PDB file of C-alpha atoms in Angstrom:
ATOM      1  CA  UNK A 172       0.000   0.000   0.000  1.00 50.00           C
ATOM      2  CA  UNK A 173       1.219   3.195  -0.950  1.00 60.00           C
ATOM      3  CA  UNK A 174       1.652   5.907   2.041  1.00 67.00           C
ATOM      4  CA  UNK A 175       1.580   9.760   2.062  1.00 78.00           C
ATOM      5  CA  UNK A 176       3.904  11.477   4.395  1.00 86.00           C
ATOM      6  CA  UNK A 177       2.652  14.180   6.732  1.00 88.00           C
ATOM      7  CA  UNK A 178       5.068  16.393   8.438  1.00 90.00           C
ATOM      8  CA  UNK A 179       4.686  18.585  12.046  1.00 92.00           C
ATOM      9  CA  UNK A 180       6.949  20.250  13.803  1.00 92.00           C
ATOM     10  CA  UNK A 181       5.830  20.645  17.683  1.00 94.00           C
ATOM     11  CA  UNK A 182       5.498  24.101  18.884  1.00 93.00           C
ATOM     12  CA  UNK A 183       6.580  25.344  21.943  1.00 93.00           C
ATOM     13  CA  UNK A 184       3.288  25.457  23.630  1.00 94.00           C
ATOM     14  CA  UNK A 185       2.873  21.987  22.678  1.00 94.00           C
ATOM     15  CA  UNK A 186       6.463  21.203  24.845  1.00 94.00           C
ATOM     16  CA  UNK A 187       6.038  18.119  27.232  1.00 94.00           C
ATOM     17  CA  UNK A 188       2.391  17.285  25.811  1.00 95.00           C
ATOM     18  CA  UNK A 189       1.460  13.566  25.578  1.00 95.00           C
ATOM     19  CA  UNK A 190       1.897  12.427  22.178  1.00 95.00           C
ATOM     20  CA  UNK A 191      -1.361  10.799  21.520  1.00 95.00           C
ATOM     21  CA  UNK A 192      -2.940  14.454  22.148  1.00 95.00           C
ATOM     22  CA  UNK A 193      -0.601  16.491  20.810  1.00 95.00           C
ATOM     23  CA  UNK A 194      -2.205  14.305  17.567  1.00 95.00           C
ATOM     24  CA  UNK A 195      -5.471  14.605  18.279  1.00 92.00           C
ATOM     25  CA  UNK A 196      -5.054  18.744  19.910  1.00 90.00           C
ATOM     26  CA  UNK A 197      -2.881  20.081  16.913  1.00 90.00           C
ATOM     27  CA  UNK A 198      -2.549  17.693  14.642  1.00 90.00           C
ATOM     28  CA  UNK A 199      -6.380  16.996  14.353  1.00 88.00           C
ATOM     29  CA  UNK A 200      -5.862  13.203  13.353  1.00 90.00           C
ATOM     30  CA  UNK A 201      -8.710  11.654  14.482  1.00 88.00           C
ATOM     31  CA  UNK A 202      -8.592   8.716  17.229  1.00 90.00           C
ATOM     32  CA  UNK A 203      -9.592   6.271  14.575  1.00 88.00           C
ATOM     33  CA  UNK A 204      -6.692   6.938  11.851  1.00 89.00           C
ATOM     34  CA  UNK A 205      -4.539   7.376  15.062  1.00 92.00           C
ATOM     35  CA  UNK A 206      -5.255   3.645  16.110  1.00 92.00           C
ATOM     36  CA  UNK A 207      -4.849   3.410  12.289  1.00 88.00           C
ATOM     37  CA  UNK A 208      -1.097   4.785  12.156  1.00 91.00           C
ATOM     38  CA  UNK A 209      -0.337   2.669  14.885  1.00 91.00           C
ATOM     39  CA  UNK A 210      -0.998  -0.398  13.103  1.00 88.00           C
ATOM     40  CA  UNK A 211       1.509   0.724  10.269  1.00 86.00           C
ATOM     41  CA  UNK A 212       5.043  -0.008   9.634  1.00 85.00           C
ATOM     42  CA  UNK A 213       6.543   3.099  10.907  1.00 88.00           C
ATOM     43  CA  UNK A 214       3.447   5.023  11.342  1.00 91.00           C
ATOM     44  CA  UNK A 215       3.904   7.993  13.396  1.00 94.00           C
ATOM     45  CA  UNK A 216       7.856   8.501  13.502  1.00 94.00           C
ATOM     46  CA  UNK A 217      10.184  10.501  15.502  1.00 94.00           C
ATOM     47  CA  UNK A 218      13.897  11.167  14.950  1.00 88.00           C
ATOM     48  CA  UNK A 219      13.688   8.033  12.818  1.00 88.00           C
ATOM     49  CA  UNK A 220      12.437   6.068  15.511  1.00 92.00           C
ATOM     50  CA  UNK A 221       8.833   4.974  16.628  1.00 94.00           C
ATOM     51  CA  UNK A 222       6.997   7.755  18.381  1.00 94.00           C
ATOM     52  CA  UNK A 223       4.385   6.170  20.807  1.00 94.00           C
ATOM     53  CA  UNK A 224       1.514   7.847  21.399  1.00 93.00           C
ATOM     54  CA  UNK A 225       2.117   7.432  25.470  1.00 94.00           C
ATOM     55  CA  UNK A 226       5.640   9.126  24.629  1.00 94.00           C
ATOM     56  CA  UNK A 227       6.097  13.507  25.467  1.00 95.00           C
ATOM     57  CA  UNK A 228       6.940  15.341  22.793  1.00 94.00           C
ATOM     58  CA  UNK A 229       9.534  18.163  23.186  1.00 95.00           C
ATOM     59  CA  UNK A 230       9.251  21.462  21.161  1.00 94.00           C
ATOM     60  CA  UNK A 231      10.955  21.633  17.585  1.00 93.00           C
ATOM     61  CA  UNK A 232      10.761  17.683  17.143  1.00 94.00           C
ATOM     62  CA  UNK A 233       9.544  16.492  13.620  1.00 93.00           C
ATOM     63  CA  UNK A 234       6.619  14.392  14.035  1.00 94.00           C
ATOM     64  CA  UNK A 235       6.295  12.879  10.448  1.00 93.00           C
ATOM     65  CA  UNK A 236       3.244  10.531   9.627  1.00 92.00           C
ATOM     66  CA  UNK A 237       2.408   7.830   6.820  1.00 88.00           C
ATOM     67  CA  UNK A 238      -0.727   7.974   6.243  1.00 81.00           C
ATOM     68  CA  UNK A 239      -2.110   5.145   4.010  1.00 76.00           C
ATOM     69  CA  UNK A 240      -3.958   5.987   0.852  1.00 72.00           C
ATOM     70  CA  UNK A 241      -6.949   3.763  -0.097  1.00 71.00           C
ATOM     71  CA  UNK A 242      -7.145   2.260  -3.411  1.00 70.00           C
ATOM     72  CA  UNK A 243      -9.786   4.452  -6.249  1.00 70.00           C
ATOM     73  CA  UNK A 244     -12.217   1.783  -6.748  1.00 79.00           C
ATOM     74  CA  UNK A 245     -14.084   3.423  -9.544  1.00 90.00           C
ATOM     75  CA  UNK A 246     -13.703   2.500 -13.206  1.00 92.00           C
ATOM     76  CA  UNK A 247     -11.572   4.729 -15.265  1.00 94.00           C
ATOM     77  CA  UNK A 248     -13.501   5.793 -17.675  1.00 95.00           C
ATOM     78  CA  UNK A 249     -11.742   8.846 -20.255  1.00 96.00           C
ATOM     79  CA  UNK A 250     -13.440  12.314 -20.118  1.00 95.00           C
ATOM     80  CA  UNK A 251     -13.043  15.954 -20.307  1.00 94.00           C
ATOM     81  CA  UNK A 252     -11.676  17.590 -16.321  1.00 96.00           C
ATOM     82  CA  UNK A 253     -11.276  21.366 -16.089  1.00 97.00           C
ATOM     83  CA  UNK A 254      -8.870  21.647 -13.166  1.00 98.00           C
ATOM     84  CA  UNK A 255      -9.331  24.980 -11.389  1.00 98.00           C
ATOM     85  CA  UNK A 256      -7.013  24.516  -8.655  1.00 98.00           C
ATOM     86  CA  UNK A 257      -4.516  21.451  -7.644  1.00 97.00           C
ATOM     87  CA  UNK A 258      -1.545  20.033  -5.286  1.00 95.00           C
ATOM     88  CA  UNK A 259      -0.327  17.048  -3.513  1.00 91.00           C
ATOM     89  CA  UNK A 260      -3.659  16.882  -1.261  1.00 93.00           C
ATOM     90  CA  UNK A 261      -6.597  18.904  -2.854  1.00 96.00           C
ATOM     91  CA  UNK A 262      -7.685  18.589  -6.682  1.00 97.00           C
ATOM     92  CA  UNK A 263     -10.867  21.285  -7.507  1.00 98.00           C
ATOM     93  CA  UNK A 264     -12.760  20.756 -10.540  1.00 98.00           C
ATOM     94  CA  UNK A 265     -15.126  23.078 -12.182  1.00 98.00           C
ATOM     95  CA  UNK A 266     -18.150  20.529 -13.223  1.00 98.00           C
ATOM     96  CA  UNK A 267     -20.293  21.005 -16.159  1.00 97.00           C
ATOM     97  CA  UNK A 268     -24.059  20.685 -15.760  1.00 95.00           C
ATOM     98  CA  UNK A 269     -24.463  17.852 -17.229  1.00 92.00           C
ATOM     99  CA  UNK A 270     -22.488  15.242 -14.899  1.00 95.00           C
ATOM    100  CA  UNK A 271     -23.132  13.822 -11.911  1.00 95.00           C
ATOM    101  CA  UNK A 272     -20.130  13.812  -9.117  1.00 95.00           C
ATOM    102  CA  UNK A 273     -19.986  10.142  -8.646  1.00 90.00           C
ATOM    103  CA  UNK A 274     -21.404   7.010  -9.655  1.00 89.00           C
ATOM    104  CA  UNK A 275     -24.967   6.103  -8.724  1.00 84.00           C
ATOM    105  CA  UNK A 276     -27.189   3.168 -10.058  1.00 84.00           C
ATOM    106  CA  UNK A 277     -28.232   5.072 -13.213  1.00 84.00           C
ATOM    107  CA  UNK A 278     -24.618   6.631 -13.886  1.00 89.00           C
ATOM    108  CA  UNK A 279     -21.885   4.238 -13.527  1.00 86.00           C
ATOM    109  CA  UNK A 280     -19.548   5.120 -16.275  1.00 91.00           C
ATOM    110  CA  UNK A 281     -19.985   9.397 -17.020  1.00 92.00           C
ATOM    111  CA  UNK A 282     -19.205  11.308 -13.717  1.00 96.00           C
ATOM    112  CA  UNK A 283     -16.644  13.078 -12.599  1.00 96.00           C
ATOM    113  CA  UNK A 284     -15.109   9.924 -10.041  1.00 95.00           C
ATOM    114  CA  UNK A 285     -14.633   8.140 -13.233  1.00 96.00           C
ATOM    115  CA  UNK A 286     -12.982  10.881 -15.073  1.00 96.00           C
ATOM    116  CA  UNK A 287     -10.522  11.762 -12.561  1.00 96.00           C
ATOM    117  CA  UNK A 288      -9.962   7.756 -11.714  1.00 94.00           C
ATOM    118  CA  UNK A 289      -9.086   7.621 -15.582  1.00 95.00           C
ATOM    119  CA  UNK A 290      -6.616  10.569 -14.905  1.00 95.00           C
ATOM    120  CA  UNK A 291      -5.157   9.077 -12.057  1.00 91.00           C
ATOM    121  CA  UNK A 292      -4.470   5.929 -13.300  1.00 91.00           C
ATOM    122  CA  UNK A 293      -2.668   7.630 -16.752  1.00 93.00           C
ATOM    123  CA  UNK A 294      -0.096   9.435 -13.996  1.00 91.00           C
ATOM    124  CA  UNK A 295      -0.011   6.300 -11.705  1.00 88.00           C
ATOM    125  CA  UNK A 296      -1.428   8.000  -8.822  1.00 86.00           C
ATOM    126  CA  UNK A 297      -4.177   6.345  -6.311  1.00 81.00           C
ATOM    127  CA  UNK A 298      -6.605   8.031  -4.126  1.00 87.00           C
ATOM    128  CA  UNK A 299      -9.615   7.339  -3.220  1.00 89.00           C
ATOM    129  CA  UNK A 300     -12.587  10.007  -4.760  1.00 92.00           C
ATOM    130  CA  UNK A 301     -13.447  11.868  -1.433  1.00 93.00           C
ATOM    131  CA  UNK A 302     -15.774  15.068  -2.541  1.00 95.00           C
ATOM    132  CA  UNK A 303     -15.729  17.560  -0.018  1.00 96.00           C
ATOM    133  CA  UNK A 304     -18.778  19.175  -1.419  1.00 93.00           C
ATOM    134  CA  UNK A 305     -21.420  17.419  -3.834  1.00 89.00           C
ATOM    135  CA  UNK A 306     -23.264  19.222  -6.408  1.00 94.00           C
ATOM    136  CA  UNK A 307     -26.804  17.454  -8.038  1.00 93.00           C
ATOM    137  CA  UNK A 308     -26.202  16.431 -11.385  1.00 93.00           C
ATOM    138  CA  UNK A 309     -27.491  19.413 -13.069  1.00 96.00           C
ATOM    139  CA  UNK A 310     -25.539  22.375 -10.750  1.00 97.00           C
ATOM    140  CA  UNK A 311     -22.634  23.327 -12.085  1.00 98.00           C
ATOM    141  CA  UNK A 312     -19.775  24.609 -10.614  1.00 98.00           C
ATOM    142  CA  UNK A 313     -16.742  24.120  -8.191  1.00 98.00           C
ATOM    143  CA  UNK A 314     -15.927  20.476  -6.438  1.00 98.00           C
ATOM    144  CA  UNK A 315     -12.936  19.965  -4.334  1.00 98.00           C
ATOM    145  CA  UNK A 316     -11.624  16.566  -3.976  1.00 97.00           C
ATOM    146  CA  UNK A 317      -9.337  15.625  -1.317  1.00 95.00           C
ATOM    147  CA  UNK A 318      -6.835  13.245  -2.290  1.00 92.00           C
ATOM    148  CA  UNK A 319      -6.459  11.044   1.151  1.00 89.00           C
ATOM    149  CA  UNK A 320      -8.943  10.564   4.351  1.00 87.00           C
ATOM    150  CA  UNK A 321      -6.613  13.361   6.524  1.00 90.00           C
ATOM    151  CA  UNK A 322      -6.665  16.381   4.240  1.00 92.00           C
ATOM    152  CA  UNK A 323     -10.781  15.402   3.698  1.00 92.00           C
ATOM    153  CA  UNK A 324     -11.369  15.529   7.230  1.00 89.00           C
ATOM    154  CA  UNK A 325     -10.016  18.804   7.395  1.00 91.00           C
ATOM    155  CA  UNK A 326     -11.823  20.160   4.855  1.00 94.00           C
ATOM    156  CA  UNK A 327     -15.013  19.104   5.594  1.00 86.00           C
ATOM    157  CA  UNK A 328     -16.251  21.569   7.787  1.00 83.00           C
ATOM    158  CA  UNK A 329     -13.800  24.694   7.357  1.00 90.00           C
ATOM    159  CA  UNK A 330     -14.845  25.088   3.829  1.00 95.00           C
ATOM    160  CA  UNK A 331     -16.488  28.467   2.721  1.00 96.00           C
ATOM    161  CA  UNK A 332     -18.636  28.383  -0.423  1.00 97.00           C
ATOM    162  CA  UNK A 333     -21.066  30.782  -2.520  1.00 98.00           C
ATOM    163  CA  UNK A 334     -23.455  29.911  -5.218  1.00 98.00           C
ATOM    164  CA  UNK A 335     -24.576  32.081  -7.757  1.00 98.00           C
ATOM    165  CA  UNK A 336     -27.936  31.218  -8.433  1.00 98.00           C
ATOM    166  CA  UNK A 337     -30.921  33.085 -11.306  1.00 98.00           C
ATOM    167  CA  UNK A 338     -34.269  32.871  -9.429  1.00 98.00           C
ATOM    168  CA  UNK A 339     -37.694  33.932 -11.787  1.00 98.00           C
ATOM    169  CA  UNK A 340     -39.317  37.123 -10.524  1.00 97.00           C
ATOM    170  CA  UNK A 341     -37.448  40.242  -9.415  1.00 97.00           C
ATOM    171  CA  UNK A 342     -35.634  40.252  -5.571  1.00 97.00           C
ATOM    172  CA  UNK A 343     -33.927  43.741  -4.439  1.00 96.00           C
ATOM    173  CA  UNK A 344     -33.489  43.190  -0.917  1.00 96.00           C
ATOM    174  CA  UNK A 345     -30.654  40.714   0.587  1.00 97.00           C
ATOM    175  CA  UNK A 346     -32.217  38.647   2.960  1.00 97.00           C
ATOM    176  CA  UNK A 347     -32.311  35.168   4.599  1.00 98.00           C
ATOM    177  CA  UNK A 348     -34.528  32.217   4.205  1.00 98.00           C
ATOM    178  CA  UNK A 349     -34.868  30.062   7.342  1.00 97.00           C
ATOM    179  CA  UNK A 350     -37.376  27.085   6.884  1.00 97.00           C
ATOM    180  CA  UNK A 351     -36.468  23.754   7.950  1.00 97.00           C
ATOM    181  CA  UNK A 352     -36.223  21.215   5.247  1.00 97.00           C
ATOM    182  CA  UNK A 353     -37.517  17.720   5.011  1.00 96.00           C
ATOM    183  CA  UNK A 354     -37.870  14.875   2.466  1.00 94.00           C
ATOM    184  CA  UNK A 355     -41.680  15.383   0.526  1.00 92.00           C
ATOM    185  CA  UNK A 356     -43.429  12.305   1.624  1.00 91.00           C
ATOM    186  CA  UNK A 357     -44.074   9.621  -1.311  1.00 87.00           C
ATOM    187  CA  UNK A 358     -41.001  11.137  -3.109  1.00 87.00           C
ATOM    188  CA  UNK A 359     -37.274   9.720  -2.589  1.00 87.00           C
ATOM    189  CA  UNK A 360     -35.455  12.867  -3.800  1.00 91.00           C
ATOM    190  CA  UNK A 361     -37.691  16.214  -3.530  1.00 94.00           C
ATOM    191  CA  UNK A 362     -37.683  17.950  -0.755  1.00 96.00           C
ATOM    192  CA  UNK A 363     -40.012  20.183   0.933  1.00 96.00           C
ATOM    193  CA  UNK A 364     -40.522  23.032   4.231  1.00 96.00           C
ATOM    194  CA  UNK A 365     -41.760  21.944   7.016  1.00 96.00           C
ATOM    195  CA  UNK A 366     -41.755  22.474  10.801  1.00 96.00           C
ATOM    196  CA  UNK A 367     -40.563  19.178  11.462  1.00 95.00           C
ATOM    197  CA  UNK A 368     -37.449  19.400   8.952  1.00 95.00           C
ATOM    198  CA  UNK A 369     -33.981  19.550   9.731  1.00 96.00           C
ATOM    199  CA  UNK A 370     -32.459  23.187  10.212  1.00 96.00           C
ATOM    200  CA  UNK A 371     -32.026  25.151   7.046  1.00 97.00           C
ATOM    201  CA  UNK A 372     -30.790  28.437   6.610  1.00 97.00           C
ATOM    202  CA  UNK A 373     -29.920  30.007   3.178  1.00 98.00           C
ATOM    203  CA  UNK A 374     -28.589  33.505   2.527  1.00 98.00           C
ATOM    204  CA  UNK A 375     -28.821  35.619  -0.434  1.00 98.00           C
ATOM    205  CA  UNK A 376     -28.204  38.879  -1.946  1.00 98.00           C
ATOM    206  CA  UNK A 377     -29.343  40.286  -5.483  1.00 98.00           C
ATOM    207  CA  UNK A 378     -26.596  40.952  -7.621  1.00 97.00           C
ATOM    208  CA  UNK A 379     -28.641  42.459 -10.721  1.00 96.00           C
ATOM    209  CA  UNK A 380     -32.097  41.586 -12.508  1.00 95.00           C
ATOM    210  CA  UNK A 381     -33.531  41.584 -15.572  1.00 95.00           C
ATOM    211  CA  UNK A 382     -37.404  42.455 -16.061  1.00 95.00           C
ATOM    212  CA  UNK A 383     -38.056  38.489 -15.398  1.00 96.00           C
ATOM    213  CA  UNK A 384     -35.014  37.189 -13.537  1.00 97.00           C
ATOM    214  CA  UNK A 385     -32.812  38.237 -10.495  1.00 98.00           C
ATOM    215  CA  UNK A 386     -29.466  36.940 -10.235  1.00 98.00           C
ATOM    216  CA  UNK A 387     -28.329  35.732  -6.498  1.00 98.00           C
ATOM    217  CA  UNK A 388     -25.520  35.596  -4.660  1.00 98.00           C
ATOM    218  CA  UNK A 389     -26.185  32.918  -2.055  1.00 98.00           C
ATOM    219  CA  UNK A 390     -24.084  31.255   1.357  1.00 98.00           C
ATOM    220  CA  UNK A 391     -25.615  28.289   3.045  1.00 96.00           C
ATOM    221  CA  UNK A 392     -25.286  28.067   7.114  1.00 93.00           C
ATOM    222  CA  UNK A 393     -26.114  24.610   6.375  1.00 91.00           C
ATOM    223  CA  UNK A 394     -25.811  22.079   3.396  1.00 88.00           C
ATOM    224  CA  UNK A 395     -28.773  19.842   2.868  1.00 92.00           C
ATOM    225  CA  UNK A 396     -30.021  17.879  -0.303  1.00 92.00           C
ATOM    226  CA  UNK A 397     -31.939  20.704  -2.584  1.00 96.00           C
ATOM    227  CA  UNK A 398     -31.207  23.181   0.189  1.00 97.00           C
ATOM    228  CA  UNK A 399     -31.500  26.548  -2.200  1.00 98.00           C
ATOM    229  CA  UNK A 400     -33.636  24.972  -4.850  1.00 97.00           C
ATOM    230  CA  UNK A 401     -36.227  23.821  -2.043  1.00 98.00           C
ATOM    231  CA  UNK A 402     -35.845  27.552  -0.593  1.00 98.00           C
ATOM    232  CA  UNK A 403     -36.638  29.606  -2.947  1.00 98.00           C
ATOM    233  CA  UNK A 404     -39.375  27.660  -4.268  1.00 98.00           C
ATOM    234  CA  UNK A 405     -40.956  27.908  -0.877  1.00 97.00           C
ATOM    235  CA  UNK A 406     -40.926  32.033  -0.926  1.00 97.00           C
ATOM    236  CA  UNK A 407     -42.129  32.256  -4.508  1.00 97.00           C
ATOM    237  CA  UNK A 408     -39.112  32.902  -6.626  1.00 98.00           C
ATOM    238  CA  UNK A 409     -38.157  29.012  -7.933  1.00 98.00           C
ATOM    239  CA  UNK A 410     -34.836  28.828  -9.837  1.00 98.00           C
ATOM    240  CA  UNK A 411     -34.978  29.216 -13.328  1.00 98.00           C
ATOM    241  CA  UNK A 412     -35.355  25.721 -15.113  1.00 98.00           C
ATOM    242  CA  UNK A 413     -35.773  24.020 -11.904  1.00 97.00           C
ATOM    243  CA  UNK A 414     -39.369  22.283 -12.695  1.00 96.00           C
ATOM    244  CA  UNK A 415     -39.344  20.209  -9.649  1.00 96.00           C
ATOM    245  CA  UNK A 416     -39.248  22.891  -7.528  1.00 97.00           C
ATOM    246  CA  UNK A 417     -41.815  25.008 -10.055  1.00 97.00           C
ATOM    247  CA  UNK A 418     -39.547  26.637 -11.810  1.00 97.00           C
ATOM    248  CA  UNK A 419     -40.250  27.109 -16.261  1.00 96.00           C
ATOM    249  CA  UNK A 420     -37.640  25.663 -18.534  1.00 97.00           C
ATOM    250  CA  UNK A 421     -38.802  28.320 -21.363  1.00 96.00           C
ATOM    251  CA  UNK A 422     -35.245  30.094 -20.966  1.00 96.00           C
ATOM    252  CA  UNK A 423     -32.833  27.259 -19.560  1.00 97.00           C
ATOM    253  CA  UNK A 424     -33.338  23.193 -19.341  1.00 96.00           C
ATOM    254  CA  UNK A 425     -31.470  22.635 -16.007  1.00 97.00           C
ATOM    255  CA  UNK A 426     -31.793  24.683 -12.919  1.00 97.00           C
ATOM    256  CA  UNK A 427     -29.944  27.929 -12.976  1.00 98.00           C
ATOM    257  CA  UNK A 428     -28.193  27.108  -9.872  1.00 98.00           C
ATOM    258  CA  UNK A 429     -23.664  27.557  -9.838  1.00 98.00           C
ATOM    259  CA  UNK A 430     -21.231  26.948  -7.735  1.00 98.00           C
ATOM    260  CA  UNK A 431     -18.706  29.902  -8.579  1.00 98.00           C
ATOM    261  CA  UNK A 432     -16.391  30.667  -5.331  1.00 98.00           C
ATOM    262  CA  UNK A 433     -14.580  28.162  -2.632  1.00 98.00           C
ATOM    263  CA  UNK A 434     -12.468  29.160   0.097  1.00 98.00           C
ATOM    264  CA  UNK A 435     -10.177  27.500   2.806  1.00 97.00           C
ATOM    265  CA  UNK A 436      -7.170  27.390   4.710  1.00 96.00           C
ATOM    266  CA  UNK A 437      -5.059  24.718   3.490  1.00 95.00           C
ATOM    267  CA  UNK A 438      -4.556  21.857   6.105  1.00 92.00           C
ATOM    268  CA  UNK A 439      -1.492  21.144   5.190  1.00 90.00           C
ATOM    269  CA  UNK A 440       0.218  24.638   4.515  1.00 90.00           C
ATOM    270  CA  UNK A 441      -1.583  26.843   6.475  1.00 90.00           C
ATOM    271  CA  UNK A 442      -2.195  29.317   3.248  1.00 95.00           C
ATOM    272  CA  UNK A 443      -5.516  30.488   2.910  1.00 97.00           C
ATOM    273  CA  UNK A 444      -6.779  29.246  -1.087  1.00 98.00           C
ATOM    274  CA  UNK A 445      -9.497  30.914  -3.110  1.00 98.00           C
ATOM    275  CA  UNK A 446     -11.107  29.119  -6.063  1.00 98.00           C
ATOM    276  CA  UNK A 447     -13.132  30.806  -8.897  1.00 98.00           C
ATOM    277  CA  UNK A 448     -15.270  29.364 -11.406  1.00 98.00           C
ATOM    278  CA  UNK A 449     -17.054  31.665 -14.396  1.00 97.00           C
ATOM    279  CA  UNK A 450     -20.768  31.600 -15.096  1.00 97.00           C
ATOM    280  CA  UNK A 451     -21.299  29.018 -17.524  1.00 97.00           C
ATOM    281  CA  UNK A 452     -22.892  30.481 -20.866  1.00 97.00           C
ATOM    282  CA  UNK A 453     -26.474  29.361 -20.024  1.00 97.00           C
ATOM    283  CA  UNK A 454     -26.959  31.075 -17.001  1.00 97.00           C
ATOM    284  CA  UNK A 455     -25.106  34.299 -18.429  1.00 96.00           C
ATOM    285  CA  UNK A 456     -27.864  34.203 -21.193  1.00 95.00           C
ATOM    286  CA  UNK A 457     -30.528  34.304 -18.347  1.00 93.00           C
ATOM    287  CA  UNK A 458     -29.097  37.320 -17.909  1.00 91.00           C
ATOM    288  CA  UNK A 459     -27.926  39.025 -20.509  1.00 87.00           C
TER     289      UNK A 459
END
């Protein structure tokens, strides 16, 4: 099995601290890949030796981990990837509408796990697909990928992420929607308000409108399935081409709904990382 090599240097605050939660304090490995790393052939070294995680660590030591990287179990299939932003732990991809992020039932062979799997395997790399965020099939936009279990965990929650988004009707106003959301009964996808929903706030702010559309910028306080489709619908301005939801597919066939701007601190260098992504042509139509 191939490893990835992580690499911390203890601070001085962290002098004397027991090793095991100097890991779990600073490093933020969780107690699982910890027990993990333990089972590995020199996984969690010090000074070339075994660093046990009942051992003190002393300021300026170089703590250096293998972590184990999982084997990509989807089929490489070739297709097209537009790579916004990548390095050794974080690939983003800007995703047309059109393809779903990873394999389901009904799309085994045309996402963008077996794209990148193709990818991988021409430069002999392995990772497992681990999408930090997941757009529906016909959102298009920005999807980070982390390329091993660490780097995902850190992502997963200290991620910052707007949509750009072309509701029908005219909004001037910036406000917030907070309705909690809930799966419609009799339906295994659409979603609906409801007091008895799970928490769901959405934010917005109108960037321009035309005499029939008003283009959104939109942040999420939470993430659920349909979160901003099901949102808007439920104040009276649906998405544009989003006919579950109520929307009319007169001036676009998929829901006007983008993922254009990501932002995070890096886990592994500290820097702070911005991604972009351009309106794609059909929503700058809606528009226009």
């Amino acid at each position: 099995m191939e490893h990835k090599k992580l690499e911390f240097t203890v601070p001085s605050e962290c002098d004397g601290m027991n090793a095991n939660v100097f890991l779990k304090k600073y490093c933020k490995v969780s107690a699982r890949m910890i027990t993990r790393l333990k089972r590995e052939k020199d996984g969690i070294i010090r000074d070339e030796k075994i660093l046990r995680t009942i051992d003190t660590v002393r300021a300026g030591d170089t703590i250096i981990l293998s972590m184990p990287t999982d084997k990509n179990e989807v089929i490489p299939i070739k297709g097209e990837l537009n790579i916004l932003y990548e390095d050794d732990y974080i690939i983003a991809l800007d995703k047309p509408s059109d393809t779903p992020v990873h394999p389901t039932k009904i799309h085994q062979t045309d996402t963008l796990a077996n794209f990148l799997a193709y990818r991988q395997q021409r430069r002999g790399e392995s990772f497992t697909f681990r999408a930090i965020n997941r757009l529906d099939k016909d959102t298009s936009g920005i999807v980070v990928v982390a390329k091993d279990r660490y780097t995902a965990h850190q992502l997963f929650k200290n991620m910052n992420k707007t949509y750009a988004a072309v509701c029908e009707g005219i909004i001037v106003e910036k406000g917030t929607i907070d309705k909690p959301i809930r799966l419609l009964e009799d339906h295994t996808i659409q979603r609906t308000t409801a007091p008895d929903g799970a928490p769901s706030v959405t934010h917005y702010t109108p960037i321009l409108h035309t005499d029939r559309h008003t283009l959104l910028s939109i942040t999420l306080e939470t993430g659920h399935t349909h979160q901003i489709r099901c949102h808007f619908s439920s104040i009276g301005y649906p998405l544009a081409g989003d006919d579950m939801y109520g929307g009319s597919l007169n001036f676009i066939t998929r829901q006007a709904l983008h993922c254009d701007f990501v932002s995070f601190v890096h886990p592994i260098t500290g820097k702070f990382v911005e991604i972009k992504s351009e309106l794609p042509e059909d929503i700058k139509d809606l528009i226009n």
